[in-house]
Coordinates of C-alpha atoms in Angstrom, one line a residue:
Chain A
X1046 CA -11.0 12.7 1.3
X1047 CA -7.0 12.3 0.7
X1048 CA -7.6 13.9 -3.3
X1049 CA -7.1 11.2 -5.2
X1050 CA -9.5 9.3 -7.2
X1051 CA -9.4 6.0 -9.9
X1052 CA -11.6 5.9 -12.7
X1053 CA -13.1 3.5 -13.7
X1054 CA -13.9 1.8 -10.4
X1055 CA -14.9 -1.5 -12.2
X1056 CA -14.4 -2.7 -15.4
X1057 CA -14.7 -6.3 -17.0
X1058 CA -12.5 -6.7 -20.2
X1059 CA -11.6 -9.5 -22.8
X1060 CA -8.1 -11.0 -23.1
X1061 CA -6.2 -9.5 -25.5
X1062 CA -8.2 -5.7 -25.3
X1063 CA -6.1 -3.0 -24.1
X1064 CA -7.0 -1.3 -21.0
X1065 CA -6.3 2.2 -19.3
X1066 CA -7.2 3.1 -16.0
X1067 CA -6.8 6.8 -14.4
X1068 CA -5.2 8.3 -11.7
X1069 CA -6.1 11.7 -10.5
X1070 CA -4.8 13.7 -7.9
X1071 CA -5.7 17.3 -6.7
X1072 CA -3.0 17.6 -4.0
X1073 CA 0.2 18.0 -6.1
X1074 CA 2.3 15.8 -4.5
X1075 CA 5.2 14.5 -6.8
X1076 CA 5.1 11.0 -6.2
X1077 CA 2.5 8.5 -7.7
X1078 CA 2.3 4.8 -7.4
X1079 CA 0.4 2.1 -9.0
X1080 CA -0.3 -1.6 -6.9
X1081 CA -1.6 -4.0 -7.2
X1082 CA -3.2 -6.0 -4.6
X1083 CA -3.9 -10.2 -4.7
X1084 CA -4.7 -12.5 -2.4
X1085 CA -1.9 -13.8 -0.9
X1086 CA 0.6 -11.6 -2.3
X1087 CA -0.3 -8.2 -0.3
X1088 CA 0.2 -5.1 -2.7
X1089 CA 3.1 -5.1 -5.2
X1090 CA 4.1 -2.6 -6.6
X1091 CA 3.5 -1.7 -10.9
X1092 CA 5.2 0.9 -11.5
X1093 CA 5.6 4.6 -10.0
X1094 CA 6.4 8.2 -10.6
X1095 CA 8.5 10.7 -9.0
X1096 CA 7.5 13.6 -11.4
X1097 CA 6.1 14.4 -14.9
X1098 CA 7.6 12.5 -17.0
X1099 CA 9.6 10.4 -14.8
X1100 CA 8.7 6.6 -14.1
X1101 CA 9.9 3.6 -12.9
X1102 CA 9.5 0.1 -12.9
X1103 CA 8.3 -1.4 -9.5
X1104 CA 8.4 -5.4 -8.9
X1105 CA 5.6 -6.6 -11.5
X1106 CA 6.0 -4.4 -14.3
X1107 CA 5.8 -6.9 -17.2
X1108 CA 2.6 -6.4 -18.8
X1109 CA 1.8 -2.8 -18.3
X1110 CA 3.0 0.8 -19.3
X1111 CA 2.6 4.1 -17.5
X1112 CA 2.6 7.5 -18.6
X1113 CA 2.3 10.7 -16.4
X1114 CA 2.2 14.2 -18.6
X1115 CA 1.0 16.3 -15.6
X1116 CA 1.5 16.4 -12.4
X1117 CA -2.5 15.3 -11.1
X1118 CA -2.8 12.3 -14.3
X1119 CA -1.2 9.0 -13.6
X1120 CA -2.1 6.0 -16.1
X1121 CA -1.9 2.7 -16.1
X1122 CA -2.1 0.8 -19.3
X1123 CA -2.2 -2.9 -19.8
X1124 CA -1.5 -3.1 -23.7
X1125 CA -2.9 -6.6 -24.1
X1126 CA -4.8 -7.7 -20.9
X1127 CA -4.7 -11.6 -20.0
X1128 CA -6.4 -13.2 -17.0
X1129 CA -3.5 -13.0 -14.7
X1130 CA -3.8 -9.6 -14.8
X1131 CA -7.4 -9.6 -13.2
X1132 CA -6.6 -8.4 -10.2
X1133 CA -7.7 -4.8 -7.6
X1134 CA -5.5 -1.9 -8.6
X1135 CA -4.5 0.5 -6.3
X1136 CA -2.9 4.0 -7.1
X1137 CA -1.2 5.9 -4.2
X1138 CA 0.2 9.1 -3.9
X1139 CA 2.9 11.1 -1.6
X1140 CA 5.6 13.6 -1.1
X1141 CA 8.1 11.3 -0.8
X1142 CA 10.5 9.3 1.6
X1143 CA 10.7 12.4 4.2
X1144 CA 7.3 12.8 4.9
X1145 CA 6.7 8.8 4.5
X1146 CA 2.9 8.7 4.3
X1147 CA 0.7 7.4 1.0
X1148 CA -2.8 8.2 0.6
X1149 CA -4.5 5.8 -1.6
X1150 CA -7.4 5.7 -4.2
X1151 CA -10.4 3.6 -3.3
X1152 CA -9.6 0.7 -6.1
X1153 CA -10.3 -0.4 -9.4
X1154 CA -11.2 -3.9 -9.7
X1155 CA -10.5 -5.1 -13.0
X1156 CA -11.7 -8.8 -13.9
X1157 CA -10.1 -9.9 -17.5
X1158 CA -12.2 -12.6 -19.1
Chain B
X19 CA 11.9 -9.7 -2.5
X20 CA 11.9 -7.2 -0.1
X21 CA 8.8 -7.1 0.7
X22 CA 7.6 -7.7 4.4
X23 CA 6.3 -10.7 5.7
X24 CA 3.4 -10.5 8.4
X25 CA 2.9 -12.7 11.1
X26 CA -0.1 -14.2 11.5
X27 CA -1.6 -14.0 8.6
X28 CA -4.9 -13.8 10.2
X29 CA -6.3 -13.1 14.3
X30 CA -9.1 -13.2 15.8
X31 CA -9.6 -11.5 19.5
X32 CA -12.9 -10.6 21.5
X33 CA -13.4 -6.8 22.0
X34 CA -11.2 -5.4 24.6
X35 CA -8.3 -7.8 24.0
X36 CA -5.2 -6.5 22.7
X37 CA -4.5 -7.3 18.8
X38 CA -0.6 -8.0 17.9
X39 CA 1.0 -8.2 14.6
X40 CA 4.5 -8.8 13.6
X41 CA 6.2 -8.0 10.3
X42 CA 9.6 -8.9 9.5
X43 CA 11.8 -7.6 6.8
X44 CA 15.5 -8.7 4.6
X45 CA 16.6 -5.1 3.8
X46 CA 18.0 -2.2 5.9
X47 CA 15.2 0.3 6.0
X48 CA 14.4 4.3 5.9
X49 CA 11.1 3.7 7.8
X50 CA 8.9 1.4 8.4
X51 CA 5.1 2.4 8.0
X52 CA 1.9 0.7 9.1
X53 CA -1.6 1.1 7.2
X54 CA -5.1 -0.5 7.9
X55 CA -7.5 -1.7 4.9
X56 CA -11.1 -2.2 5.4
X57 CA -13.1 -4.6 3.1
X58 CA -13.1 -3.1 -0.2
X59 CA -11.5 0.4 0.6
X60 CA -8.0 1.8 -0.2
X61 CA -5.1 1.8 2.1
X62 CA -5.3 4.3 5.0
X63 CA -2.0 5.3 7.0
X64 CA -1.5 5.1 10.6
X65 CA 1.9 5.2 11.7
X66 CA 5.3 5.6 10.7
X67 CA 8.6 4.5 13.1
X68 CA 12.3 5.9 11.6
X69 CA 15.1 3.2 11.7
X70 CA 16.5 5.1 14.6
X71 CA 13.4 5.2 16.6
X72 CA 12.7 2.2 19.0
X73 CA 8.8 2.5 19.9
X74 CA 6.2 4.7 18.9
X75 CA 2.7 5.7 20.3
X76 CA -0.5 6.8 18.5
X77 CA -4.2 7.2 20.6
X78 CA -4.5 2.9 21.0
X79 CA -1.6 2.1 18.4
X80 CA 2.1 1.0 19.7
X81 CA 4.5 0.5 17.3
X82 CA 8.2 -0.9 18.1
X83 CA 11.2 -1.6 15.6
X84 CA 14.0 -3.8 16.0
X85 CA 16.3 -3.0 13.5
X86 CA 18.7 -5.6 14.4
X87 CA 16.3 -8.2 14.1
X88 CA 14.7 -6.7 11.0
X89 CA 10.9 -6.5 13.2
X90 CA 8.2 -4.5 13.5
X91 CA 5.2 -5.2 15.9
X92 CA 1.8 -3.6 15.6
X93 CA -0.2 -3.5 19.1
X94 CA -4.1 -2.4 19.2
X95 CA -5.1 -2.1 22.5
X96 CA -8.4 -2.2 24.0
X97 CA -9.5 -3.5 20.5
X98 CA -13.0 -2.4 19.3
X99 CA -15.6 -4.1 16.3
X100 CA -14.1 -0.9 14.5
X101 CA -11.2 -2.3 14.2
X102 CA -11.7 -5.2 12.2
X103 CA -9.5 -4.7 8.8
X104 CA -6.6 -5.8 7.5
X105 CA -3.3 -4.6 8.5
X106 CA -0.1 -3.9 6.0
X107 CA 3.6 -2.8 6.9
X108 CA 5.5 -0.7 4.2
X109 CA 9.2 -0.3 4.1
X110 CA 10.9 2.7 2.7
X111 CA 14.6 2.4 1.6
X112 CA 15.5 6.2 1.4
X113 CA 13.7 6.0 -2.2
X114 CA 10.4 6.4 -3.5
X115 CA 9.6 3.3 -3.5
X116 CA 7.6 1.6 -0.7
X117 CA 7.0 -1.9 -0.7
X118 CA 4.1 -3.4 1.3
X119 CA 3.8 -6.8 3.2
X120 CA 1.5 -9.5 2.7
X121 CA -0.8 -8.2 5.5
X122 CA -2.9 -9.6 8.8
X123 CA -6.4 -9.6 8.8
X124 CA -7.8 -9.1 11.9
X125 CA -11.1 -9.6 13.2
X126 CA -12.7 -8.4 16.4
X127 CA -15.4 -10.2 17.7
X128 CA -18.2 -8.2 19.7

């Protein structure tokens, strides 16, 4: 509904694989944001992007890598997966801190053997 | 950590009751957002307070902010089944970063 989808949905991987999972968003909003969500811990945030080509480290960042060459495309890349990295991923976007709101993908659930 | 911590970490109410949830906070804050989550879905938005705003309404939704006690509170009144989800805060700093809470999940009983 919000524009913005996560691909792939589910994906079962072995430690040590790299893994990439995709952002897209057809609503051009500048910001783009990558969570992820455990039980117990709420949704912390990866890493996130305030335009192409510009990213930042959010609060769990060790681990993963983001890159964002156009405006719709935001990826997340976990270089060497390991089981503490199994976890639901959420991606978000928004226009930013005047506006205020985030509309959110529907979730990848990624489960690293 | 900045990130918000909700209170209680879980509720259950019979329809019609009124569903509260409290998040606190360490940090001065932009705004101070509130999102529901149903079982498996992403994050949907429902209401954002200012740090100079006091109390906010939406349809069933009442949110207040105490900025000098670094609170929120969530009220659902006249709860339905519907409502059954989990419920996050998110504070903005004046950046673009929001940071979420640990979340209540609330269950409404029928």
């Amino acid at each position: 509904d919000a524009g913005i989808t996560q691909s792939p949905r589910h994906k079962v991987t072995e430690t040590g694989t790299p893994v990439t999972l995709r952002c897209h968003q057809t609503e051009n909003h500048r910001y783009m944001y990558w969570y992820r969500q455990d039980p117990g811990h709420g949704l912390r945030l990866i890493h996130y992007s305030y335009g192409v080509k510009d990213t930042d480290k959010g609060e769990v960042s060790d681990g993963y890598s983001v890159s964002r060459s156009k405006t719709e495309d935001f990826l997340l890349t976990l270089e060497s997966a390991t089981s503490s990295q199994t976890s639901v991923y959420f991606c978000a976007m928004g226009q930013g801190a005047v506006t205020g709101e985030l509309f959110f993908g529907e979730g990848s659930r990624l489960t690293v053997l | 950590s900045q990130q918000g911590e909700e209170d209680p970490q879980a509720l259950s109410i019979q329809e019609g009751e009124n569903a509260t949830m409290n998040c606190s906070y360490k940090t001065s804050i932009n705004n101070l957002q509130w999102y529901r989550q149903n079982s498996g879905r992403g994050l949907v938005h429902l209401i954002l307070i200012r740090s100079n705003e006091r109390e906010k309404h939406s349809g069933r939704l009442r949110v207040t902010l105490d900025t000098s006690k670094k609170s929120s509170s969530l009220l659902i009144t006249a709860s339905r089944a519907a409502d059954t989800a989990s419920y996050f805060c998110a504070l903005n700093s004046g950046t673009y970063k929001y940071i979420f809470g640990t979340g209540t999940r609330l269950k409404v009983l029928a």
